[in-house]
Short mmCIF file of C-alpha atoms in Angstrom, two decimals:
data_model
loop_
_atom_site.label_atom_id
_atom_site.label_comp_id
_atom_site.label_asym_id
_atom_site.label_seq_id
_atom_site.Cartn_x
_atom_site.Cartn_y
_atom_site.Cartn_z
CA MET Q 1 0.08 0.31 0.02
CA GLN Q 2 1.42 3.42 -1.32
CA TYR Q 3 1.32 5.63 2.08
CA LYS Q 4 0.71 9.48 0.62
CA LEU Q 5 0.51 12.39 2.55
CA ASP Q 6 0.01 16.20 1.06
CA GLU Q 7 2.34 18.55 2.37
CA ASP Q 8 0.54 20.10 4.79
CA THR Q 9 -0.43 17.25 6.34
CA LYS Q 10 3.19 15.71 6.69
CA LYS Q 11 4.18 19.27 8.14
CA ILE Q 12 1.69 18.94 10.75
CA VAL Q 13 2.45 15.68 11.90
CA LYS Q 14 6.34 16.24 12.09
CA ALA Q 15 5.03 18.42 14.13
CA LEU Q 16 2.70 16.81 16.37
CA VAL Q 17 5.60 14.17 17.19
CA HIS Q 18 8.32 16.83 17.69
CA ALA Q 19 6.14 18.22 20.12
CA ASP Q 20 5.56 14.90 22.09
CA ALA Q 21 8.43 15.44 24.09
CA LYS Q 22 6.71 19.08 25.41
CA ARG Q 23 3.66 16.73 26.11
CA LYS Q 24 5.38 14.89 28.11
CA LYS Q 25 6.43 17.14 30.65
CA ARG Q 26 3.06 18.85 30.44
CA LYS Q 27 1.54 15.44 31.94
CA PRO Q 28 3.33 15.41 35.30
CA ALA Q 29 2.46 18.92 35.87
CA GLY Q 30 -1.20 18.60 35.21
CA ASP Q 31 -1.60 20.67 32.18
CA HIS Q 32 -2.10 17.80 30.25
CA THR Q 33 -5.14 18.82 27.67
CA ASP Q 34 -7.49 16.41 25.77
CA PHE Q 35 -5.93 16.88 22.38
CA ASP Q 36 -2.07 16.37 24.32
CA GLN Q 37 -3.87 13.01 25.06
CA LYS Q 38 -5.36 12.20 21.86
CA ALA Q 39 -1.73 13.07 20.48
CA GLU Q 40 -0.20 10.56 22.41
CA ARG Q 41 -2.92 7.50 21.85
CA ALA Q 42 -2.25 8.51 18.05
CA ILE Q 43 1.27 8.62 18.57
CA ALA Q 44 1.08 5.02 20.71
CA ALA Q 45 -1.75 3.63 17.72
CA ALA Q 46 0.69 4.55 14.76
CA GLY Q 47 3.71 2.17 16.64
CA GLU Q 48 1.63 -0.95 17.57
CA GLU Q 49 -0.55 -0.99 14.29
CA MET Q 50 2.57 -1.02 12.17
CA GLU Q 51 3.50 -4.66 11.07
CA LEU Q 52 7.01 -4.58 10.31
CA ALA Q 53 7.15 -7.39 9.00
CA GLY Q 54 10.59 -10.19 9.34
CA TYR Q 55 11.65 -8.30 12.75
CA ASP Q 56 11.68 -9.84 15.80
CA PRO Q 57 10.29 -7.56 18.42
CA ALA Q 58 13.95 -6.05 20.06
CA ALA Q 59 14.43 -5.17 16.52
CA ARG Q 60 10.95 -4.05 15.72
CA ARG Q 61 11.36 -1.43 18.94
CA GLN Q 62 14.14 -0.39 17.65
CA VAL Q 63 13.44 0.92 14.08
CA LEU Q 64 10.21 2.05 15.88
CA ALA Q 65 12.40 4.09 17.86
CA LYS Q 66 14.68 5.11 15.31
CA ILE Q 67 11.64 6.07 13.37
CA TYR Q 68 10.27 7.91 16.42
CA GLU Q 69 14.25 9.97 17.22
CA SER Q 70 13.90 11.26 13.29
CA LEU Q 71 10.94 12.92 13.81
CA ILE Q 72 11.20 14.21 17.12
CA TYR Q 73 14.80 15.79 16.32
CA ASN Q 74 14.69 15.82 12.38
CA THR Q 75 17.28 13.77 12.23
CA PRO Q 76 18.29 12.00 8.75
CA TRP Q 77 18.62 8.26 8.37
CA GLU Q 78 22.58 8.55 8.08
CA LEU Q 79 22.66 10.03 11.65
CA LEU Q 80 20.96 7.75 13.51
CA GLY Q 81 23.08 4.72 13.83
CA GLU Q 82 22.32 1.32 13.62
CA THR Q 83 18.22 1.38 12.29
CA TYR Q 84 18.17 -2.25 11.18
CA CYS Q 85 17.23 -1.46 7.35
CA CYS Q 86 18.40 0.72 4.45
CA ARG Q 87 17.74 4.03 3.73
CA ARG Q 88 15.14 3.40 1.61
CA LEU Q 89 13.27 1.23 3.92
CA PHE Q 90 13.75 3.04 6.85
CA TYR Q 91 12.01 6.41 4.72
CA GLU Q 92 9.03 4.28 3.91
CA TYR Q 93 8.34 2.97 7.48
CA ARG Q 94 8.86 6.68 8.46
CA LYS Q 95 6.25 7.76 5.79
CA GLU Q 96 3.80 4.65 7.10
CA TYR Q 97 4.38 5.89 10.48
CA CYS Q 98 3.26 9.60 9.89
CA TYR Q 99 0.34 8.47 7.87
CA ARG Q 100 -0.84 5.91 10.70
CA VAL Q 101 -0.47 9.20 12.62
CA ALA Q 102 -2.67 10.90 10.59
CA VAL Q 103 -5.53 9.01 10.23
CA HIS Q 104 -5.79 8.11 14.60
CA MET Q 105 -5.50 11.86 14.96
CA GLY Q 106 -8.43 12.42 12.21
CA ILE Q 107 -6.53 14.52 10.21
CA ILE Q 108 -6.96 12.47 6.75
CA LYS Q 109 -9.32 9.44 6.46
CA PRO Q 110 -8.00 5.73 6.24
CA ALA Q 111 -7.79 4.39 2.43
CA THR Q 112 -9.81 1.78 1.47
CA THR Q 113 -8.03 -1.39 -0.22
CA ASP Q 114 -10.08 -2.80 -3.15
CA SER Q 115 -9.94 -6.80 -1.47
CA SER Q 116 -10.59 -8.27 -5.47
CA GLN Q 117 -7.41 -7.15 -6.34
#
């Protein structure tokens, strides 16, 4: 499946994930809003839904952590260290992750797949 996001949606999702560290600081202070909770759930659900076929649980966690790190710090693949996948595949996974966050936030509707193909 192709995961496509327009430029505006990409920017929103990247900003949403990028602000996750600030959300985590607000939670213990009691300043956690409904939006913060929805964003936190969307980010967690996106990671849980990623299939990442062929990875054992430890490698899967590593790949997801590197995707998250890439988005939160705007770090390119080349500077992330061990990602357990090639550059092209990493960016495909990252695109899928962003797509799933956008779907869970209600920014876009999920793409329908035609099962007759």
